[in-house]
Tab-separated table of C-alpha atoms and ligand atoms in Angstrom:
chain	number	residue	atom	x	y	z
A	1	MET	CA	-11.642	-13.447	14.738
A	2	ALA	CA	-13.486	-14.073	11.985
A	3	LEU	CA	-12.330	-15.640	9.077
A	4	PHE	CA	-13.162	-13.889	5.861
A	5	CYS	CA	-13.754	-16.464	3.328
A	6	ARG	CA	-10.601	-16.360	1.530
A	7	ALA	CA	-11.451	-18.101	-1.754
A	8	ALA	CA	-13.733	-14.952	-2.434
A	9	TYR	CA	-10.402	-12.644	-2.229
A	10	LEU	CA	-7.900	-14.784	-3.851
A	11	LEU	CA	-7.105	-14.833	-7.401
A	12	LEU	CA	-6.143	-17.729	-9.692
A	13	LYS	CA	-2.885	-15.992	-10.189
A	14	PRO	CA	-2.847	-15.040	-13.680
A	15	SER	CA	-0.610	-12.988	-15.084
A	16	ARG	CA	-0.970	-9.186	-14.615
A	17	PRO	CA	-2.578	-8.406	-18.286
A	18	VAL	CA	-4.953	-11.193	-17.613
A	19	ALA	CA	-5.784	-10.276	-14.570
A	20	ALA	CA	-6.252	-6.765	-15.640
A	21	CYS	CA	-8.954	-7.874	-18.247
A	22	ILE	CA	-11.173	-9.276	-15.620
A	23	SER	CA	-13.563	-7.071	-13.710
A	24	ALA	CA	-12.822	-6.267	-9.910
A	25	ALA	CA	-16.362	-7.887	-9.150
A	26	ALA	CA	-15.778	-11.202	-11.145
A	27	ARG	CA	-12.073	-11.193	-9.476
A	28	GLN	CA	-13.347	-11.213	-5.762
A	29	TYR	CA	-15.416	-14.176	-6.425
A	30	SER	CA	-13.093	-16.271	-8.233
A	31	SER	CA	-12.052	-19.361	-6.431
A	32	GLY	CA	-9.507	-22.192	-5.512
A	33	GLY	CA	-6.625	-18.916	-5.957
A	34	GLN	CA	-4.206	-18.445	-2.873
A	35	TYR	CA	-1.711	-15.905	-2.409
A	36	ASP	CA	1.747	-17.103	-1.901
A	37	TYR	CA	3.128	-13.977	0.451
A	38	ILE	CA	0.209	-12.325	1.996
A	39	ILE	CA	-2.727	-13.710	4.115
A	40	VAL	CA	-6.127	-11.601	3.511
A	41	GLU	CA	-9.236	-11.650	5.200
A	42	LYS	CA	-11.934	-9.236	6.169
A	43	ARG	CA	-12.304	-8.307	9.788
A	44	GLY	CA	-14.120	-6.567	12.518
A	45	GLU	CA	-17.671	-7.439	13.784
A	46	LYS	CA	-19.079	-6.180	10.328
A	47	GLN	CA	-16.647	-7.362	8.285
A	48	ASN	CA	-15.752	-4.197	7.056
A	49	VAL	CA	-11.989	-3.752	7.605
A	50	GLY	CA	-9.972	-5.296	4.973
A	51	PHE	CA	-6.824	-6.700	6.213
A	52	ILE	CA	-3.622	-7.928	4.995
A	53	GLN	CA	-0.932	-9.751	6.704
A	54	LEU	CA	2.376	-9.935	5.148
A	55	ASN	CA	3.384	-13.723	5.457
A	56	ARG	CA	6.938	-14.401	4.442
A	57	PRO	CA	8.560	-15.035	8.058
A	58	LYS	CA	11.800	-16.905	6.778
A	59	ALA	CA	12.591	-13.523	5.473
A	60	LEU	CA	11.429	-11.292	7.700
A	61	ASN	CA	8.591	-10.117	5.142
A	62	ALA	CA	11.325	-8.974	2.605
A	63	LEU	CA	9.484	-6.957	0.280
A	64	CYS	CA	9.945	-9.132	-2.827
A	65	ASP	CA	8.537	-8.614	-6.526
A	66	GLY	CA	5.573	-10.952	-6.050
A	67	LEU	CA	4.791	-10.022	-2.350
A	68	MET	CA	4.259	-6.443	-3.930
A	69	SER	CA	2.230	-7.484	-6.455
A	70	GLU	CA	-0.239	-9.508	-4.429
A	71	VAL	CA	-0.396	-6.452	-1.985
A	72	GLY	CA	-1.500	-4.183	-4.945
A	73	GLN	CA	-4.062	-7.243	-6.120
A	74	ALA	CA	-5.468	-7.298	-2.566
A	75	LEU	CA	-5.920	-3.757	-2.224
A	76	ASP	CA	-7.480	-3.352	-5.655
A	77	ASP	CA	-10.016	-6.005	-4.516
A	78	PHE	CA	-10.720	-3.984	-1.132
A	79	GLU	CA	-11.040	-0.779	-2.857
A	80	ALA	CA	-13.746	-2.283	-5.338
A	81	ASP	CA	-15.624	-3.931	-2.279
A	82	GLY	CA	-18.421	-1.602	-1.114
A	83	GLY	CA	-18.458	-3.557	2.303
A	84	VAL	CA	-15.051	-2.448	3.059
A	85	GLY	CA	-14.345	1.135	4.752
A	86	ALA	CA	-10.864	0.493	5.939
A	87	ILE	CA	-7.671	-1.470	5.259
A	88	VAL	CA	-5.113	-2.924	7.943
A	89	ILE	CA	-1.854	-3.818	6.725
A	90	THR	CA	0.507	-5.839	9.500
A	91	GLY	CA	3.297	-8.268	9.524
A	92	SER	CA	4.469	-10.724	12.125
A	93	ASP	CA	5.348	-9.987	15.795
A	94	ARG	CA	8.972	-10.043	14.733
A	95	ALA	CA	8.840	-8.205	11.215
A	96	PHE	CA	6.478	-5.741	9.823
A	97	ALA	CA	8.935	-5.965	6.923
A	98	ALA	CA	12.888	-5.726	6.692
A	99	GLY	CA	12.709	-3.986	3.623
A	100	ALA	CA	12.907	-4.536	0.084
A	101	ASP	CA	14.375	-8.131	-0.765
A	102	ILE	CA	18.156	-7.585	-1.067
A	103	LYS	CA	18.946	-11.031	-2.701
A	104	GLU	CA	16.263	-10.107	-5.328
A	105	MET	CA	18.353	-6.597	-6.042
A	106	GLN	CA	21.464	-7.872	-5.737
A	107	ASN	CA	22.447	-8.223	-9.258
A	108	ARG	CA	20.231	-5.640	-10.828
A	109	THR	CA	21.507	-3.081	-13.073
A	110	PHE	CA	21.076	0.414	-13.452
A	111	GLN	CA	19.788	-0.201	-17.365
A	112	GLU	CA	17.076	-2.900	-15.635
A	113	CYS	CA	16.096	-0.402	-12.985
A	114	TYR	CA	15.860	2.553	-14.917
A	115	GLY	CA	14.458	1.072	-18.196
A	116	GLY	CA	11.957	-1.239	-16.402
A	117	ASN	CA	10.691	1.516	-13.635
A	118	PHE	CA	12.009	-1.357	-10.779
A	119	LEU	CA	9.446	-1.138	-7.870
A	120	SER	CA	7.369	1.775	-9.161
A	121	HIS	CA	4.061	-0.710	-8.633
A	122	TRP	CA	4.896	-0.212	-4.903
A	123	ASN	CA	3.076	3.131	-5.481
A	124	ARG	CA	-0.178	1.474	-5.143
A	125	VAL	CA	-0.317	1.865	-1.355
A	126	SER	CA	-0.512	5.470	-1.484
A	127	THR	CA	-2.966	5.714	-4.263
A	128	VAL	CA	-5.741	3.703	-2.529
A	129	LYS	CA	-8.743	6.320	-1.965
A	130	LYS	CA	-10.072	3.960	1.157
A	131	PRO	CA	-7.955	4.745	4.766
A	132	VAL	CA	-5.090	2.390	5.252
A	133	ILE	CA	-3.490	1.596	8.999
A	134	ALA	CA	0.142	-0.088	9.032
A	135	ALA	CA	0.243	-2.012	12.164
A	136	VAL	CA	3.963	-2.135	12.962
A	137	ASN	CA	5.374	-4.797	15.373
A	138	GLY	CA	9.014	-5.554	15.207
A	139	PHE	CA	11.353	-4.544	12.142
A	140	ALA	CA	10.107	-1.800	9.816
A	141	LEU	CA	13.177	-1.050	7.925
A	142	GLY	CA	14.002	0.347	4.313
A	143	GLY	CA	11.285	-0.119	2.191
A	144	GLY	CA	9.299	-1.731	5.178
A	145	CYS	CA	9.261	1.690	7.046
A	146	GLU	CA	8.449	3.267	3.345
A	147	LEU	CA	5.544	0.961	2.925
A	148	ALA	CA	4.259	1.724	6.690
A	149	MET	CA	4.657	5.709	5.663
A	150	MET	CA	2.636	4.976	2.594
A	151	CYS	CA	-0.117	4.047	4.888
A	152	ASP	CA	-2.472	6.870	6.508
A	153	ILE	CA	-2.105	5.975	10.069
A	154	ILE	CA	0.654	3.604	11.818
A	155	TYR	CA	0.045	2.240	15.024
A	156	ALA	CA	3.437	0.558	16.522
A	157	GLY	CA	3.775	-2.699	18.743
A	158	GLU	CA	6.044	-1.392	22.097
A	159	LYS	CA	8.769	-3.378	20.472
A	160	ALA	CA	8.519	-1.916	16.716
A	161	GLN	CA	11.936	-0.576	15.085
A	162	PHE	CA	11.590	1.816	12.345
A	163	GLY	CA	14.543	2.499	9.833
A	164	GLN	CA	16.249	3.559	6.659
A	165	PRO	CA	19.354	1.344	6.557
A	166	GLU	CA	19.544	1.387	3.062
A	167	ILE	CA	22.963	3.792	3.333
A	168	LEU	CA	24.448	0.947	4.784
A	169	LEU	CA	24.043	-1.165	1.288
A	170	GLY	CA	25.590	1.526	-0.610
A	171	THR	CA	22.182	2.847	-1.616
A	172	ILE	CA	19.602	4.905	-0.673
A	173	PRO	CA	15.860	4.733	0.022
A	174	GLY	CA	13.757	4.397	-2.857
A	175	ALA	CA	9.963	4.458	-2.059
A	176	GLY	CA	9.390	7.774	-0.366
A	177	GLY	CA	11.960	7.272	2.543
A	178	THR	CA	13.658	10.516	2.484
A	179	GLN	CA	10.285	12.515	1.599
A	180	ARG	CA	7.830	11.076	4.041
A	181	LEU	CA	9.999	10.436	6.916
A	182	THR	CA	11.476	14.094	6.592
A	183	ARG	CA	7.794	15.221	6.694
A	184	ALA	CA	7.039	13.052	9.247
A	185	VAL	CA	9.917	13.410	11.543
A	186	GLY	CA	11.513	16.724	11.192
A	187	LYS	CA	14.981	17.241	8.794
A	188	SER	CA	17.403	16.771	11.483
A	189	LEU	CA	16.004	13.049	12.589
A	190	ALA	CA	15.272	12.314	9.086
A	191	MET	CA	18.983	12.921	7.847
A	192	GLU	CA	20.486	11.346	10.996
A	193	MET	CA	18.481	7.935	10.235
A	194	VAL	CA	18.861	8.259	6.437
A	195	LEU	CA	22.845	9.192	6.867
A	196	THR	CA	23.466	6.778	9.608
A	197	GLY	CA	21.276	3.827	8.981
A	198	ASP	CA	20.258	4.016	12.816
A	199	LYS	CA	16.968	2.697	13.857
A	200	ILE	CA	14.246	4.586	16.346
A	201	ASN	CA	12.407	2.504	18.590
A	202	ALA	CA	8.630	3.019	19.011
A	203	GLN	CA	8.813	5.439	22.094
A	204	GLU	CA	11.166	7.702	19.687
A	205	ALA	CA	8.919	7.229	16.694
A	206	LYS	CA	5.615	8.175	18.771
A	207	GLN	CA	7.512	11.405	20.473
A	208	SER	CA	8.543	12.464	16.517
A	209	GLY	CA	4.950	11.976	15.173
A	210	LEU	CA	5.948	8.878	12.783
A	211	VAL	CA	3.257	6.869	14.709
A	212	SER	CA	-0.002	8.016	16.564
A	213	LYS	CA	-0.161	4.921	19.184
A	214	ILE	CA	1.802	2.721	20.888
A	215	CYS	CA	0.200	-0.658	22.044
A	216	PRO	CA	1.321	-3.836	23.442
A	217	VAL	CA	2.419	-6.476	20.844
A	218	ASP	CA	-0.304	-8.943	21.313
A	219	GLN	CA	-3.309	-5.851	21.427
A	220	LEU	CA	-1.530	-4.164	18.022
A	221	VAL	CA	-3.738	-5.903	15.305
A	222	LEU	CA	-6.895	-5.725	17.371
A	223	GLU	CA	-6.130	-2.183	17.892
A	224	ALA	CA	-5.738	-1.274	14.187
A	225	ILE	CA	-8.752	-3.308	13.540
A	226	LYS	CA	-10.778	-1.261	16.057
A	227	CYS	CA	-9.487	2.109	14.624
A	228	GLY	CA	-10.635	0.592	11.014
A	229	GLU	CA	-13.870	-0.369	12.454
A	230	LYS	CA	-14.350	3.136	13.663
A	231	ILE	CA	-13.496	4.512	10.239
A	232	ALA	CA	-15.592	2.383	8.387
A	233	SER	CA	-18.495	3.320	10.738
A	234	ASN	CA	-18.410	6.608	8.781
A	235	SER	CA	-19.406	7.466	5.226
A	236	LYS	CA	-16.638	5.968	2.618
A	237	LEU	CA	-17.401	9.018	0.595
A	238	VAL	CA	-16.755	11.470	2.805
A	239	SER	CA	-13.693	9.605	4.498
A	240	ALA	CA	-12.095	9.685	0.909
A	241	MET	CA	-12.641	13.282	0.846
A	242	ALA	CA	-11.049	13.549	4.241
A	243	LYS	CA	-7.815	11.817	3.159
A	244	GLU	CA	-7.320	13.283	0.115
A	245	ALA	CA	-7.480	16.898	1.725
A	246	VAL	CA	-4.959	15.691	4.436
A	247	ASN	CA	-2.678	14.297	1.817
A	248	ALA	CA	-2.988	17.579	0.129
A	249	ALA	CA	-1.120	19.056	3.347
A	250	TYR	CA	1.761	17.197	1.822
A	251	GLU	CA	2.026	18.577	-1.754
A	252	LEU	CA	0.495	22.162	-1.624
A	253	THR	CA	0.754	25.401	-0.316
A	254	LEU	CA	-1.006	26.341	2.576
A	255	ALA	CA	-3.180	28.467	0.346
A	256	GLU	CA	-3.954	25.656	-2.520
A	257	GLY	CA	-4.410	23.368	0.544
A	258	ASN	CA	-7.050	25.116	1.982
A	259	ARG	CA	-8.709	25.918	-1.309
A	260	LEU	CA	-8.680	22.143	-2.142
A	261	GLU	CA	-10.045	21.722	1.430
A	262	LYS	CA	-12.806	24.245	0.929
A	263	ARG	CA	-13.991	22.733	-2.217
A	264	LEU	CA	-14.098	19.278	-0.927
A	265	PHE	CA	-16.075	20.619	2.099
A	266	HIS	CA	-18.428	22.505	-0.034
A	267	SER	CA	-18.810	18.888	-2.054
A	268	THR	CA	-19.819	16.960	1.004
A	269	PHE	CA	-22.999	19.094	0.840
A	270	ALA	CA	-23.633	17.538	-2.748
A	271	THR	CA	-23.801	13.911	-0.553
A	272	GLU	CA	-26.733	12.324	1.189
A	273	ASP	CA	-24.372	11.116	3.903
A	274	ARG	CA	-23.700	14.863	4.779
A	275	LYS	CA	-27.467	15.398	5.028
A	276	GLU	CA	-28.349	12.219	6.916
A	277	GLY	CA	-25.050	13.074	9.321
A	278	MET	CA	-26.858	16.494	10.271
A	279	SER	CA	-30.075	15.121	10.507
A	280	ALA	CA	-29.352	12.205	12.804
A	281	PHE	CA	-26.914	15.069	15.054
A	282	VAL	CA	-30.162	17.230	15.126
A	283	GLU	CA	-32.703	14.408	15.711
A	284	LYS	CA	-30.565	12.786	18.325
A	285	ARG	CA	-30.443	9.526	16.920
A	286	GLN	CA	-27.197	7.324	15.172
A	287	ALA	CA	-26.421	8.471	11.873
A	288	SER	CA	-26.896	5.695	9.076
A	289	PHE	CA	-24.685	6.498	6.237
A	290	LYS	CA	-25.120	4.895	2.723
A	291	ASP	CA	-22.185	6.105	1.181
A	292	LYS	CA	-23.987	8.442	-1.318
B	301	CO8	N1	15.850	-9.015	1.822
B	301	CO8	C1	16.142	-10.007	1.826
B	301	CO8	N2	16.199	-11.136	2.917
B	301	CO8	C2	16.029	-10.425	4.279
B	301	CO8	C3	15.938	-8.733	4.291
B	301	CO8	C4	15.947	-8.218	3.241
B	301	CO8	N3	15.696	-7.059	3.283
B	301	CO8	N4	16.269	-8.715	5.605
B	301	CO8	C5	16.467	-10.178	6.264
B	301	CO8	N5	16.436	-11.007	5.459
B	301	CO8	C6	16.503	-12.592	5.437
B	301	CO8	C7	18.064	-12.876	5.829
B	301	CO8	O1	18.469	-12.845	4.843
B	301	CO8	C8	17.954	-14.196	6.812
B	301	CO8	O2	17.710	-15.153	5.606
B	301	CO8	P1	18.607	-16.375	5.794
B	301	CO8	O3	18.063	-17.068	7.086
B	301	CO8	O4	18.127	-17.237	4.491
B	301	CO8	O5	20.159	-16.061	5.633
B	301	CO8	C9	16.442	-14.001	7.717
B	301	CO8	O6	15.964	-12.356	6.746
B	301	CO8	C10	16.910	-13.438	8.690
B	301	CO8	O7	17.518	-12.250	8.894
B	301	CO8	P2	19.067	-12.135	9.758
B	301	CO8	O8	19.319	-13.724	10.241
B	301	CO8	O9	19.630	-11.153	9.236
B	301	CO8	O10	17.920	-11.579	11.468
B	301	CO8	P3	18.830	-10.951	12.450
B	301	CO8	O11	17.623	-11.160	13.378
B	301	CO8	O12	20.171	-11.205	12.600
B	301	CO8	O13	18.782	-9.618	11.876
B	301	CO8	C11	17.561	-7.740	10.695
B	301	CO8	C12	17.542	-8.748	11.618
B	301	CO8	C13	18.535	-6.345	11.655
B	301	CO8	C14	16.181	-7.172	10.235
B	301	CO8	C15	18.624	-8.207	9.318
B	301	CO8	O14	17.626	-8.983	8.782
B	301	CO8	C16	18.791	-6.892	8.106
B	301	CO8	O15	19.511	-6.011	8.743
B	301	CO8	N6	18.025	-6.762	7.289
B	301	CO8	C17	18.152	-5.859	6.426
B	301	CO8	C18	17.386	-4.878	6.466
B	301	CO8	C19	17.767	-3.767	5.442
B	301	CO8	O16	18.882	-3.337	4.899
B	301	CO8	N7	16.838	-3.244	4.741
B	301	CO8	C20	16.629	-2.329	3.743
B	301	CO8	C21	16.806	-3.006	2.436
B	301	CO8	S1	17.037	-2.207	0.815
B	301	CO8	C22	15.602	-1.268	0.976
B	301	CO8	O17	14.528	-1.775	1.279
B	301	CO8	C23	15.225	-0.766	-0.470
B	301	CO8	C24	14.034	-0.230	-0.246
B	301	CO8	C25	13.694	0.495	-1.949
B	301	CO8	C26	12.167	0.416	-2.529
B	301	CO8	C27	12.264	1.054	-3.716
B	301	CO8	C28	10.732	0.926	-4.331
B	301	CO8	C29	10.612	1.567	-5.841
């Protein structure tokens, strides 16, 4: 496991507005900073997979505000890094994430939540252009399940458990749980999970279409990195188009989605990578994509 020179990715933790003033390139090479709640590395033989490990083990990776801000910063950096073609987000063997931080939310008022658009920055995970893979071992509950579902692909360890237990706390999912879960597993199972708070295991998650692969616990991250490497070996430009087209299936009618797909398909013909991919096939050689 090649440890990415962390300093290259870690910020000096300036306040968000100050950080925003520093260019992405400059931020990548700032040094001396340290994330408090996540570990950030580059993985894969070619160091082309961005790796984010949630690292708040005592709280089962409860997603406090600081942790999600750091995830957002790491994603910004990977998005700006031309060498990275896919991103893996994982937690620990015991917990991917046990949800939003209940202790942090406990005394919030409606006025604070509504007025301050509470936790709206979580959305960054679903707006990244590069493909994101969630590698879920252990609990993925509440916001943890929602975080996994914001990713493009979910791999589960054999002991993973998924759930939306917010109802047991007197609230409901607030980061897409009612929407993405329903689209992933269908109405009946989503309703049951959201209304009872019951969890499903990895096998049920696979059967219902929530996850695409189940792996042994100790192989999960390796498998997710392998998938990331496979994705990163393709054109990043065209991968972004493919991701945009698949995601459109969640938001558009079939006719609108097909139209968007066609436009994006046509657009690939404006890229050098499409030319290279087809030429390589005809010439019986490996394609060498330049992300152009
Ligand atoms: N928040 C804060 N702390 C947590 C959380 C959490 N979500 N989950 C676990 N912890 C802490 C516990 O308080 C405990 O800390 P301490 O040792 O200081 O008491 C530590 O983690 C270990 O937890 P347990 O002792 O409870 O461990 P168990 O193995 O007995 O149980 C469970 C594990 C089943 C995961 C249990 O901890 C649990 O039920 N956790 C809460 C799960 C939950 O309800 N999640 C949903 C939270 S609400 C939410 O996510 C809303 C999302 C809205 C997002 C909106 C964005 C816009």
